[in-house]
PDB file of C-alpha atoms and ligand atoms in Angstrom:
ATOM      1  CA  UNK X   1     106.824 109.538 118.786  1.00  0.00           C
ATOM      2  CA  UNK X   2     105.389 106.357 117.394  1.00  0.00           C
ATOM      3  CA  UNK X   3     107.495 105.077 114.254  1.00  0.00           C
ATOM      4  CA  UNK X   4     107.589 101.918 112.485  1.00  0.00           C
ATOM      5  CA  UNK X   5     109.359 100.528 109.619  1.00  0.00           C
ATOM      6  CA  UNK X   6     108.031  98.652 106.973  1.00  0.00           C
ATOM      7  CA  UNK X   7     110.471  97.047 105.230  1.00  0.00           C
ATOM      8  CA  UNK X   8     110.395  95.507 101.519  1.00  0.00           C
ATOM      9  CA  UNK X   9     111.859  94.789  98.031  1.00  0.00           C
ATOM     10  CA  UNK X  10     108.709  97.014  96.361  1.00  0.00           C
ATOM     11  CA  UNK X  11     109.504  96.590  93.449  1.00  0.00           C
ATOM     12  CA  UNK X  12     107.295  97.778  92.463  1.00  0.00           C
ATOM     13  CA  UNK X  13     105.563  99.487  95.367  1.00  0.00           C
ATOM     14  CA  UNK X  14     102.087  98.174  94.419  1.00  0.00           C
ATOM     15  CA  UNK X  15      98.136  99.598  96.000  1.00  0.00           C
ATOM     16  CA  UNK X  16      98.114  96.688  98.506  1.00  0.00           C
ATOM     17  CA  UNK X  17     101.323  98.197 100.046  1.00  0.00           C
ATOM     18  CA  UNK X  18     100.095 101.412  99.676  1.00  0.00           C
ATOM     19  CA  UNK X  19      97.249 100.402 101.842  1.00  0.00           C
ATOM     20  CA  UNK X  20      99.616  99.046 104.092  1.00  0.00           C
ATOM     21  CA  UNK X  21     101.103 102.586 104.720  1.00  0.00           C
ATOM     22  CA  UNK X  22      98.077 103.938 104.948  1.00  0.00           C
ATOM     23  CA  UNK X  23      96.516 102.061 107.752  1.00  0.00           C
ATOM     24  CA  UNK X  24      99.901 102.211 109.097  1.00  0.00           C
ATOM     25  CA  UNK X  25      99.519 105.923 109.445  1.00  0.00           C
ATOM     26  CA  UNK X  26      96.547 105.368 111.666  1.00  0.00           C
ATOM     27  CA  UNK X  27      98.357 103.829 114.215  1.00  0.00           C
ATOM     28  CA  UNK X  28     101.768 105.355 114.248  1.00  0.00           C
ATOM     29  CA  UNK X  29     102.786 109.121 113.195  1.00  0.00           C
ATOM     30  CA  UNK X  30     105.789 108.191 111.512  1.00  0.00           C
ATOM     31  CA  UNK X  31     105.974 105.411 109.305  1.00  0.00           C
ATOM     32  CA  UNK X  32     109.575 104.822 107.826  1.00  0.00           C
ATOM     33  CA  UNK X  33     109.056 102.691 104.230  1.00  0.00           C
ATOM     34  CA  UNK X  34     112.641 100.665 104.308  1.00  0.00           C
ATOM     35  CA  UNK X  35     113.699  99.212 100.885  1.00  0.00           C
ATOM     36  CA  UNK X  36     115.903  96.035 101.889  1.00  0.00           C
ATOM     37  CA  UNK X  37     118.230  96.052  98.374  1.00  0.00           C
ATOM     38  CA  UNK X  38     119.781  92.221  98.330  1.00  0.00           C
ATOM     39  CA  UNK X  39     122.886  92.697  95.788  1.00  0.00           C
ATOM     40  CA  UNK X  40     122.735  88.890  95.275  1.00  0.00           C
ATOM     41  CA  UNK X  41     118.932  90.242  93.755  1.00  0.00           C
ATOM     42  CA  UNK X  42     118.795  91.462  90.425  1.00  0.00           C
ATOM     43  CA  UNK X  43     115.633  93.975  91.111  1.00  0.00           C
ATOM     44  CA  UNK X  44     113.423  95.234  87.660  1.00  0.00           C
ATOM     45  CA  UNK X  45     113.665  98.692  88.637  1.00  0.00           C
ATOM     46  CA  UNK X  46     116.644 100.147  90.474  1.00  0.00           C
ATOM     47  CA  UNK X  47     116.569 101.063  94.251  1.00  0.00           C
ATOM     48  CA  UNK X  48     116.951 104.978  93.062  1.00  0.00           C
ATOM     49  CA  UNK X  49     113.962 104.172  90.880  1.00  0.00           C
ATOM     50  CA  UNK X  50     111.752 102.084  93.443  1.00  0.00           C
ATOM     51  CA  UNK X  51     112.827 105.339  96.597  1.00  0.00           C
ATOM     52  CA  UNK X  52     111.101 107.693  93.366  1.00  0.00           C
ATOM     53  CA  UNK X  53     108.423 105.560  92.598  1.00  0.00           C
ATOM     54  CA  UNK X  54     107.031 105.445  96.576  1.00  0.00           C
ATOM     55  CA  UNK X  55     107.554 108.685  97.230  1.00  0.00           C
ATOM     56  CA  UNK X  56     105.213 109.912  93.715  1.00  0.00           C
ATOM     57  CA  UNK X  57     103.216 107.636  95.711  1.00  0.00           C
ATOM     58  CA  UNK X  58     102.231 108.296  99.397  1.00  0.00           C
ATOM     59  CA  UNK X  59     102.582 112.166  97.518  1.00  0.00           C
ATOM     60  CA  UNK X  60     103.956 114.701 100.692  1.00  0.00           C
ATOM     61  CA  UNK X  61     102.747 113.344 103.449  1.00  0.00           C
ATOM     62  CA  UNK X  62     105.384 113.921 105.559  1.00  0.00           C
ATOM     63  CA  UNK X  63     104.853 111.156 107.893  1.00  0.00           C
ATOM     64  CA  UNK X  64     106.252 109.102 105.130  1.00  0.00           C
ATOM     65  CA  UNK X  65     110.024 108.730 104.664  1.00  0.00           C
ATOM     66  CA  UNK X  66     111.445 106.922 102.426  1.00  0.00           C
ATOM     67  CA  UNK X  67     114.727 104.514 102.470  1.00  0.00           C
ATOM     68  CA  UNK X  68     116.523 101.726 101.643  1.00  0.00           C
ATOM     69  CA  UNK X  69     119.342 100.050 103.398  1.00  0.00           C
ATOM     70  CA  UNK X  70     121.409  96.857 102.899  1.00  0.00           C
ATOM     71  CA  UNK X  71     122.159  93.797 105.336  1.00  0.00           C
ATOM     72  CA  UNK X  72     120.153  92.518 108.764  1.00  0.00           C
ATOM     73  CA  UNK X  73     116.625  94.515 108.786  1.00  0.00           C
ATOM     74  CA  UNK X  74     117.270  94.596 113.004  1.00  0.00           C
ATOM     75  CA  UNK X  75     121.040  96.684 112.488  1.00  0.00           C
ATOM     76  CA  UNK X  76     118.581  98.710 110.324  1.00  0.00           C
ATOM     77  CA  UNK X  77     116.692  99.489 113.408  1.00  0.00           C
ATOM     78  CA  UNK X  78     118.525 100.049 115.226  1.00  0.00           C
ATOM     79  CA  UNK X  79     120.556 102.554 113.304  1.00  0.00           C
ATOM     80  CA  UNK X  80     117.239 104.293 113.239  1.00  0.00           C
ATOM     81  CA  UNK X  81     116.400 103.797 116.765  1.00  0.00           C
ATOM     82  CA  UNK X  82     113.241 102.325 115.529  1.00  0.00           C
ATOM     83  CA  UNK X  83     111.861  99.626 117.304  1.00  0.00           C
ATOM     84  CA  UNK X  84     108.230  98.279 115.652  1.00  0.00           C
ATOM     85  CA  UNK X  85     108.141  96.535 112.153  1.00  0.00           C
ATOM     86  CA  UNK X  86     105.216  96.872 109.995  1.00  0.00           C
ATOM     87  CA  UNK X  87     104.862  93.481 107.431  1.00  0.00           C
ATOM     88  CA  UNK X  88     101.344  92.507 105.066  1.00  0.00           C
ATOM     89  CA  UNK X  89      99.728  90.160 105.617  1.00  0.00           C
ATOM     90  CA  UNK X  90      97.851  88.716 102.809  1.00  0.00           C
ATOM     91  CA  UNK X  91      96.723  84.959 103.199  1.00  0.00           C
ATOM     92  CA  UNK X  92      97.341  82.126 105.281  1.00  0.00           C
ATOM     93  CA  UNK X  93     100.639  81.401 102.462  1.00  0.00           C
ATOM     94  CA  UNK X  94     101.802  84.290 104.056  1.00  0.00           C
ATOM     95  CA  UNK X  95     102.184  83.353 107.262  1.00  0.00           C
ATOM     96  CA  UNK X  96     105.369  80.833 107.539  1.00  0.00           C
ATOM     97  CA  UNK X  97     107.576  82.968 106.035  1.00  0.00           C
ATOM     98  CA  UNK X  98     106.500  86.009 107.671  1.00  0.00           C
ATOM     99  CA  UNK X  99     106.352  84.166 110.984  1.00  0.00           C
ATOM    100  CA  UNK X 100     109.820  82.789 110.811  1.00  0.00           C
ATOM    101  CA  UNK X 101     110.842  85.794 109.546  1.00  0.00           C
ATOM    102  CA  UNK X 102     109.537  87.427 112.180  1.00  0.00           C
ATOM    103  CA  UNK X 103     110.668  84.745 114.714  1.00  0.00           C
ATOM    104  CA  UNK X 104     114.159  84.761 113.340  1.00  0.00           C
ATOM    105  CA  UNK X 105     114.105  88.507 113.825  1.00  0.00           C
ATOM    106  CA  UNK X 106     112.990  88.114 117.061  1.00  0.00           C
ATOM    107  CA  UNK X 107     116.094  85.996 117.955  1.00  0.00           C
ATOM    108  CA  UNK X 108     118.464  88.655 116.307  1.00  0.00           C
ATOM    109  CA  UNK X 109     117.417  91.242 118.165  1.00  0.00           C
ATOM    110  CA  UNK X 110     114.356  90.878 121.501  1.00  0.00           C
ATOM    111  CA  UNK X 111     113.190  94.109 121.746  1.00  0.00           C
ATOM    112  CA  UNK X 112     112.618  94.849 117.705  1.00  0.00           C
ATOM    113  CA  UNK X 113     108.362  93.544 117.953  1.00  0.00           C
ATOM    114  CA  UNK X 114     106.818  93.056 114.580  1.00  0.00           C
ATOM    115  CA  UNK X 115     103.411  94.179 114.030  1.00  0.00           C
ATOM    116  CA  UNK X 116     101.408  92.589 111.230  1.00  0.00           C
ATOM    117  CA  UNK X 117      98.462  94.412 109.085  1.00  0.00           C
ATOM    118  CA  UNK X 118      95.878  92.645 107.009  1.00  0.00           C
ATOM    119  CA  UNK X 119      96.059  93.375 103.759  1.00  0.00           C
ATOM    120  CA  UNK X 120      93.121  95.346 102.280  1.00  0.00           C
ATOM    121  CA  UNK X 121      90.582  93.045 100.923  1.00  0.00           C
ATOM    122  CA  UNK X 122      90.633  94.528  97.354  1.00  0.00           C
ATOM    123  CA  UNK X 123      94.542  93.492  97.383  1.00  0.00           C
ATOM    124  CA  UNK X 124      94.967  90.415  98.619  1.00  0.00           C
ATOM    125  CA  UNK X 125      96.125  89.018  95.006  1.00  0.00           C
ATOM    126  CA  UNK X 126      98.581  91.253  93.907  1.00  0.00           C
ATOM    127  CA  UNK X 127     102.298  90.810  94.553  1.00  0.00           C
ATOM    128  CA  UNK X 128     104.824  92.796  93.355  1.00  0.00           C
ATOM    129  CA  UNK X 129     106.265  89.018  92.065  1.00  0.00           C
ATOM    130  CA  UNK X 130     102.784  89.091  89.794  1.00  0.00           C
ATOM    131  CA  UNK X 131     102.684  91.640  88.449  1.00  0.00           C
ATOM    132  CA  UNK X 132     106.278  91.961  87.523  1.00  0.00           C
ATOM    133  CA  UNK X 133     104.988  89.204  85.208  1.00  0.00           C
ATOM    134  CA  UNK X 134     101.930  90.194  83.753  1.00  0.00           C
ATOM    135  CA  UNK X 135     102.897  93.608  82.775  1.00  0.00           C
ATOM    136  CA  UNK X 136     105.599  91.920  81.725  1.00  0.00           C
ATOM    137  CA  UNK X 137     103.531  89.818  79.664  1.00  0.00           C
ATOM    138  CA  UNK X 138     101.714  92.791  78.114  1.00  0.00           C
ATOM    139  CA  UNK X 139      98.447  92.463  81.089  1.00  0.00           C
ATOM    140  CA  UNK X 140      97.325  95.501  82.018  1.00  0.00           C
ATOM    141  CA  UNK X 141      97.430  96.341  85.428  1.00  0.00           C
ATOM    142  CA  UNK X 142      95.780  99.330  86.492  1.00  0.00           C
ATOM    143  CA  UNK X 143      94.199  99.516  89.753  1.00  0.00           C
ATOM    144  CA  UNK X 144      96.571  97.204  91.315  1.00  0.00           C
ATOM    145  CA  UNK X 145      99.169  99.711  91.161  1.00  0.00           C
ATOM    146  CA  UNK X 146     100.300 103.779  91.784  1.00  0.00           C
ATOM    147  CA  UNK X 147      99.291 105.454  88.292  1.00  0.00           C
ATOM    148  CA  UNK X 148     103.530 106.683  88.455  1.00  0.00           C
ATOM    149  CA  UNK X 149     103.998 102.349  88.728  1.00  0.00           C
ATOM    150  CA  UNK X 150     101.856 101.362  85.908  1.00  0.00           C
ATOM    151  CA  UNK X 151     103.819 104.083  83.523  1.00  0.00           C
ATOM    152  CA  UNK X 152     106.834 103.013  84.123  1.00  0.00           C
ATOM    153  CA  UNK X 153     105.736  99.354  83.756  1.00  0.00           C
ATOM    154  CA  UNK X 154     104.086 100.465  80.351  1.00  0.00           C
ATOM    155  CA  UNK X 155     107.322 101.849  78.931  1.00  0.00           C
ATOM    156  CA  UNK X 156     109.831  99.232  80.294  1.00  0.00           C
ATOM    157  CA  UNK X 157     107.751  96.348  78.492  1.00  0.00           C
ATOM    158  CA  UNK X 158     105.982  98.397  75.540  1.00  0.00           C
ATOM    159  CA  UNK X 159     107.012  96.589  72.683  1.00  0.00           C
ATOM    160  CA  UNK X 160     110.455  98.024  71.277  1.00  0.00           C
ATOM    161  CA  UNK X 161     109.778  98.919  66.986  1.00  0.00           C
ATOM    162  CA  UNK X 162     112.363  98.076  64.331  1.00  0.00           C
TER     163      UNK X 162
HETATM  164  O1  LIG K   1     109.090  91.991  99.995  1.00  0.00           O
HETATM  165  P1  LIG K   1     109.733  91.562 100.368  1.00  0.00           P
HETATM  166  O2  LIG K   1     110.420  91.029  99.664  1.00  0.00           O
HETATM  167  O3  LIG K   1     109.328  90.271 100.686  1.00  0.00           O
HETATM  168  O4  LIG K   1     110.907  92.112 102.103  1.00  0.00           O
HETATM  169  C1  LIG K   1     111.520  90.586 102.616  1.00  0.00           C
HETATM  170  C2  LIG K   1     112.878  91.331 103.255  1.00  0.00           C
HETATM  171  C3  LIG K   1     113.724  92.669 102.576  1.00  0.00           C
HETATM  172  C4  LIG K   1     111.508  92.394 104.605  1.00  0.00           C
HETATM  173  C5  LIG K   1     113.460  90.883 104.618  1.00  0.00           C
HETATM  174  O5  LIG K   1     113.985  89.980 103.469  1.00  0.00           O
HETATM  175  C6  LIG K   1     114.314  91.526 104.886  1.00  0.00           C
HETATM  176  O6  LIG K   1     114.341  92.251 106.265  1.00  0.00           O
HETATM  177  N1  LIG K   1     115.396  91.941 104.577  1.00  0.00           N
HETATM  178  C7  LIG K   1     116.755  91.786 104.813  1.00  0.00           C
HETATM  179  C8  LIG K   1     118.079  91.035 105.132  1.00  0.00           C
HETATM  180  C9  LIG K   1     117.463  90.430 106.763  1.00  0.00           C
HETATM  181  O7  LIG K   1     117.051  91.124 107.658  1.00  0.00           O
HETATM  182  N2  LIG K   1     117.115  89.440 107.126  1.00  0.00           N
HETATM  183  C10 LIG K   1     117.303  88.094 108.237  1.00  0.00           C
HETATM  184  C11 LIG K   1     115.299  88.111 108.804  1.00  0.00           C
HETATM  185  S1  LIG K   1     114.858  86.731 108.329  1.00  0.00           S
END
């Protein structure tokens, strides 16, 4: 059984992430979407909300598991007995950070390999950060995020009366 961990903050999950998950399933039998929780960062959505939004977006596909972890990614991968970490690359600007992270992880755990997938051509401009920013300022992010996320963003940022 070929399994990959797809780690990230997923705050929130975007159509770019979903494209990576779906394409990952062409290469792996199972993908574990692993939300990294960082106690030093205040997320827009709680980990429970992020888990639920990803589950909703992938439907009932039994090949996708959604989990969360705290601490080192390589420790989590060891605990899960998984040797492949999958990450998406959008543009050259992602490369430096991803290159450093992959090499750091390889130093920490030489038996774990990082594989990169190019983001689908329709999603190269989408990041959770710019989704949060656009939505918070009233921008319409329809088509960039799954419908459940769109709804949740609208609830979160809709102008309150009174
Ligand atoms: O979606 P993101 O925020 O780009 O994901 C980054 C993430 C969560 C994959 C990365 O920060 C991570 O692996 N965090 C866990 C802590 C860790 O292992 N750090 C050492 C790697 S340099």
